[in-house]
PDB file of C-alpha atoms in Angstrom:
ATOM      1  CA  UNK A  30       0.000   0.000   0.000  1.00  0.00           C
ATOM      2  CA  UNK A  31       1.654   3.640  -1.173  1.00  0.00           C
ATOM      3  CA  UNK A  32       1.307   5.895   1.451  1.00  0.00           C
ATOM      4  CA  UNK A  33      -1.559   8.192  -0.573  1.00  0.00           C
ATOM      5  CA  UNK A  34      -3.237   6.465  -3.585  1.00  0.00           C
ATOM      6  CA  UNK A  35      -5.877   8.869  -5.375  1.00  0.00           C
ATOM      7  CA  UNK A  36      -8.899   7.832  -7.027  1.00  0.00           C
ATOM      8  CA  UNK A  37     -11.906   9.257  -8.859  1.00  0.00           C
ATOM      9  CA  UNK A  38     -10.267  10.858 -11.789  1.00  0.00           C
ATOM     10  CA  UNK A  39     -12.245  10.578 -15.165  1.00  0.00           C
ATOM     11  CA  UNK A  40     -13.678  12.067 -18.028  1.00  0.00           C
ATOM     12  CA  UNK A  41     -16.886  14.367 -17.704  1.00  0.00           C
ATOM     13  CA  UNK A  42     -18.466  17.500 -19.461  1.00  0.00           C
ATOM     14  CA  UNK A  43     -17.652  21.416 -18.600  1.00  0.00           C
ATOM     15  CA  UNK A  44     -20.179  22.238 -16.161  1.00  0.00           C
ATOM     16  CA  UNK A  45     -20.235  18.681 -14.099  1.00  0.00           C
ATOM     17  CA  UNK A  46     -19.233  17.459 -11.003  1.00  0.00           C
ATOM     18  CA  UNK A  47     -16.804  14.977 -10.062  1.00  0.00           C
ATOM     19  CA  UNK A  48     -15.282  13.781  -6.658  1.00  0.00           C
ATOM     20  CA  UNK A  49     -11.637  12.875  -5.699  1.00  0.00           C
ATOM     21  CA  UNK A  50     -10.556  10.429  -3.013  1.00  0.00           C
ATOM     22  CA  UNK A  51      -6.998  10.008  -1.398  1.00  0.00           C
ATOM     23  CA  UNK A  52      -6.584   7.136   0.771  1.00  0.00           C
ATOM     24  CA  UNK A  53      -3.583   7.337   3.451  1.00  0.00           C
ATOM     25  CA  UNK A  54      -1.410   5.527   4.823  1.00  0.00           C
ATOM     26  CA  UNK A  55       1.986   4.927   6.412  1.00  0.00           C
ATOM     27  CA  UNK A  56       4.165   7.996   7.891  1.00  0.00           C
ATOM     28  CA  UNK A  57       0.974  10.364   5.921  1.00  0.00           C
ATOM     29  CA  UNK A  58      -1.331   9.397   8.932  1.00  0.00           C
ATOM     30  CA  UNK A  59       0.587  11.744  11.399  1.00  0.00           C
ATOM     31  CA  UNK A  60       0.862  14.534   8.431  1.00  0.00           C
ATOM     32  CA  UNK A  61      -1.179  17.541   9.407  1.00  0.00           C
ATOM     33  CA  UNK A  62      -1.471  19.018   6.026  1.00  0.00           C
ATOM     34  CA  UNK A  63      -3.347  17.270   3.058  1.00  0.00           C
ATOM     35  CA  UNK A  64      -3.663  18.590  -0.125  1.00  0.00           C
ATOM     36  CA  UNK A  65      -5.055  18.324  -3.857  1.00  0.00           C
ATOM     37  CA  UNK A  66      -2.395  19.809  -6.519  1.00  0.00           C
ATOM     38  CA  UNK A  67      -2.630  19.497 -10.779  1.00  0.00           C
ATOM     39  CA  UNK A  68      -0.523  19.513 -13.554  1.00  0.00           C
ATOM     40  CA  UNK A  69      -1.763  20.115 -17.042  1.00  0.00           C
ATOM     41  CA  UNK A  70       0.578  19.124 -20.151  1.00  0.00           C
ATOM     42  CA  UNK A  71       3.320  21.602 -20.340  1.00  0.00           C
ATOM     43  CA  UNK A  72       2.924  23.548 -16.921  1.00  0.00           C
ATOM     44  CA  UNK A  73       3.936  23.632 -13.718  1.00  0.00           C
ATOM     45  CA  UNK A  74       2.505  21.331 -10.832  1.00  0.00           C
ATOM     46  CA  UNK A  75      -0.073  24.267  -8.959  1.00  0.00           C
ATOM     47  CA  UNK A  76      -1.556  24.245  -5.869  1.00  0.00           C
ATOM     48  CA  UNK A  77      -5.309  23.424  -5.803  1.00  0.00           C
ATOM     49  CA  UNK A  78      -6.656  23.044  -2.125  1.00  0.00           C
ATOM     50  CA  UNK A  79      -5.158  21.769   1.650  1.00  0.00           C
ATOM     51  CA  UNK A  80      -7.007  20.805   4.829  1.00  0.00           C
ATOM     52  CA  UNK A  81      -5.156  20.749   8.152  1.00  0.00           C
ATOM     53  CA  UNK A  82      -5.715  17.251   9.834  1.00  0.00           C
ATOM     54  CA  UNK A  83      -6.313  17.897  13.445  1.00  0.00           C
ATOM     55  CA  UNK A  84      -8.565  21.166  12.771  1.00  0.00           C
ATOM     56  CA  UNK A  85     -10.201  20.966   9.313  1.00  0.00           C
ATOM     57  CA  UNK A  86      -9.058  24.377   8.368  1.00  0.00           C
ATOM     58  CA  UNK A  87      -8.597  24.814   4.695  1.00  0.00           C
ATOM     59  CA  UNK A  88      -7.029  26.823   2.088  1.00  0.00           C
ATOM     60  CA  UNK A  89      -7.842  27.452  -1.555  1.00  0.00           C
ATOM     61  CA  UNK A  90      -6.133  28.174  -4.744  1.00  0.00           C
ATOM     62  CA  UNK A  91      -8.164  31.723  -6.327  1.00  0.00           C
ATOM     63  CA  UNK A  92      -8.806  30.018  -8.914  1.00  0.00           C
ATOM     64  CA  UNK A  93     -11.020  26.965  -7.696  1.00  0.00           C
ATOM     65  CA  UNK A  94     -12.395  28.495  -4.161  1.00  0.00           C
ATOM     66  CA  UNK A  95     -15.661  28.772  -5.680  1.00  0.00           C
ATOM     67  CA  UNK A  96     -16.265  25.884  -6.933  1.00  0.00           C
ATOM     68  CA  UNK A  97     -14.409  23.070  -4.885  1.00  0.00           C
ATOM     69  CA  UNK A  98     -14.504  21.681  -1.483  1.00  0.00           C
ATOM     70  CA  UNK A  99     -11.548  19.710   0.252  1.00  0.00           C
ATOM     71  CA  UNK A 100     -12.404  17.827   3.401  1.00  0.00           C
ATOM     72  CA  UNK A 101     -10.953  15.111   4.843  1.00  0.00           C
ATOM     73  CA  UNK A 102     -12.146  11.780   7.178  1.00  0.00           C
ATOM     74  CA  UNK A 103      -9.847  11.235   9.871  1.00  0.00           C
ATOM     75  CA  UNK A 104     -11.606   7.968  11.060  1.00  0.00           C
ATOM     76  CA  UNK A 105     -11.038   6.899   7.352  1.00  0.00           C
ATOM     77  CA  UNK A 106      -7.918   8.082   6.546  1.00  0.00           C
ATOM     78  CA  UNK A 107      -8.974   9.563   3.264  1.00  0.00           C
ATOM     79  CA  UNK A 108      -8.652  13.667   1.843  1.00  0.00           C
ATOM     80  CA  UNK A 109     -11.118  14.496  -0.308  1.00  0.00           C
ATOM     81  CA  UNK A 110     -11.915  17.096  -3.538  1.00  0.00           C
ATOM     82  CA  UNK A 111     -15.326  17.577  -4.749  1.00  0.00           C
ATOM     83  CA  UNK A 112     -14.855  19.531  -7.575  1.00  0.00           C
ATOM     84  CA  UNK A 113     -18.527  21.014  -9.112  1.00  0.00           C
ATOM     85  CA  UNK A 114     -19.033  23.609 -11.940  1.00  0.00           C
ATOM     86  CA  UNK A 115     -15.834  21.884 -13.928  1.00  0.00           C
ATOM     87  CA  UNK A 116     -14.406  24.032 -16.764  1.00  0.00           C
ATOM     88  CA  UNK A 117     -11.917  22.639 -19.565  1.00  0.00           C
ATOM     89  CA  UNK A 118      -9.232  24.705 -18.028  1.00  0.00           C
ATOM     90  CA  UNK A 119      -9.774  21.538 -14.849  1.00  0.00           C
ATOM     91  CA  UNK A 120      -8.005  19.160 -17.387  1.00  0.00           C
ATOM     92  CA  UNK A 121      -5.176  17.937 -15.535  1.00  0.00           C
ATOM     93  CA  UNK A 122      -3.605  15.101 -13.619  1.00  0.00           C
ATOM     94  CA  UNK A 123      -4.491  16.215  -9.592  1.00  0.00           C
ATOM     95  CA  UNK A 124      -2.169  14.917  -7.138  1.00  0.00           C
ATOM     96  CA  UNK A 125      -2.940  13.664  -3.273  1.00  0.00           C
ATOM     97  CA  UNK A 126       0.315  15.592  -1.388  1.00  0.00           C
ATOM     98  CA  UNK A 127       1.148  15.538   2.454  1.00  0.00           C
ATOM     99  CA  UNK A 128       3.590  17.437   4.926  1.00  0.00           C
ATOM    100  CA  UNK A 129       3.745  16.882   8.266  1.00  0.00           C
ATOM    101  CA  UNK A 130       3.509  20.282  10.129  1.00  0.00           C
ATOM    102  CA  UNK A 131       0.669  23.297   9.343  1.00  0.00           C
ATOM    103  CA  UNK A 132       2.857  26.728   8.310  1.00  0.00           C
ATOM    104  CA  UNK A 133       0.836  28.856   6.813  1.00  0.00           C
ATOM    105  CA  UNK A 134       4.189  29.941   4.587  1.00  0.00           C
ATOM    106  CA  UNK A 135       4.676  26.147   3.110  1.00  0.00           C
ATOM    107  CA  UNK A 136       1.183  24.783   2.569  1.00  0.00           C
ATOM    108  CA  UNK A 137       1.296  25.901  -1.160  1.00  0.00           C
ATOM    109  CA  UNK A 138       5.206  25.286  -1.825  1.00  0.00           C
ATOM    110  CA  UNK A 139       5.434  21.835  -4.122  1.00  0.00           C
ATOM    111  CA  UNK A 140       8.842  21.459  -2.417  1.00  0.00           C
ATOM    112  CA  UNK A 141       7.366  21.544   0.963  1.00  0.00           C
ATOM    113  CA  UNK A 142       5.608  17.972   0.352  1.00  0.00           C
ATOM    114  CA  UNK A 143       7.315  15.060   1.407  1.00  0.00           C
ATOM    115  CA  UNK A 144       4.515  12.561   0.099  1.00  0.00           C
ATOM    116  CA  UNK A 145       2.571  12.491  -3.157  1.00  0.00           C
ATOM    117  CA  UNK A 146       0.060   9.851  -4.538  1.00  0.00           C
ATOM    118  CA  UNK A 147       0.600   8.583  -8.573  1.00  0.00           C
ATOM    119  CA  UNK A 148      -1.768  10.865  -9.858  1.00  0.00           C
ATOM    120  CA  UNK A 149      -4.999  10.620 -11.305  1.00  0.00           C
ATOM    121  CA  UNK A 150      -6.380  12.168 -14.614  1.00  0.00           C
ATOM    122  CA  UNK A 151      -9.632  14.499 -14.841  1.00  0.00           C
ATOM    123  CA  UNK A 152     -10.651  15.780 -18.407  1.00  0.00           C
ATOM    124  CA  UNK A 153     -13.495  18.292 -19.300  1.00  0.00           C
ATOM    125  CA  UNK A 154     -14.817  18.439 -22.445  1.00  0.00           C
ATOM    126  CA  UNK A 155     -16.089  21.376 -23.833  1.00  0.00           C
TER     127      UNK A 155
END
């Protein structure tokens, strides 16, 4: 078992809905930030959402703060993304990420991760 394996990822028209799960595991289940990142072809990795474990305090990217929820199940040991109102410019691969302590300064920093799930691909059609 990979310490955070996403799921969920598919194909679906602009305008749907569509819900992301990460399952943890290992060292991840102490980590006290969890968070949803994407890469489209040709661009950087960019920071999508986080939720701080032992609060539920979040953080969004501008650019998907209206439209998506993180949350995450601590009993469960998933993170979740539901992602509504999808546009084409959604189209990436998103990423599961984890670092073990909550600074404000770090939760969007790629580099700051020390865990990342394989990836799974979302595509909106137009």
């Amino acid at each position: 078992q990979a310490p955070l394996v996403e799921s969920g990822g598919g194909l679906v028209q602009a305008g749907d809905s569509l819900r992301l799960s990460c399952a943890r595991s290992g060292r991840t289940l102490n980590h006290d930030v969890l968070a949803w990142f994407r890469q489209a072809p040709g661009k950087e990795r960019e920071f999508v959402a986080a939720v701080r474990r032992s609060t539920g305090n979040t953080i969004y990217s501008d650019s998907v703060k209206d439209r998506f929820t993180i949350s995450r199940d601590n009993a469960r040991n998933t993170v979740d993304l539901q992602m509504n109102s999808l546009k084409s410019s959604d189209t990436a691969v998103y990423y599961c990420a984890a670092q073990p302590a909550w600074h404000r300064v770090s939760v969007r920093v790629v580099k700051a991760y020390d865990s990342w799930g394989q990836g799974t691909q979302v595509t909106v059609s137009s």
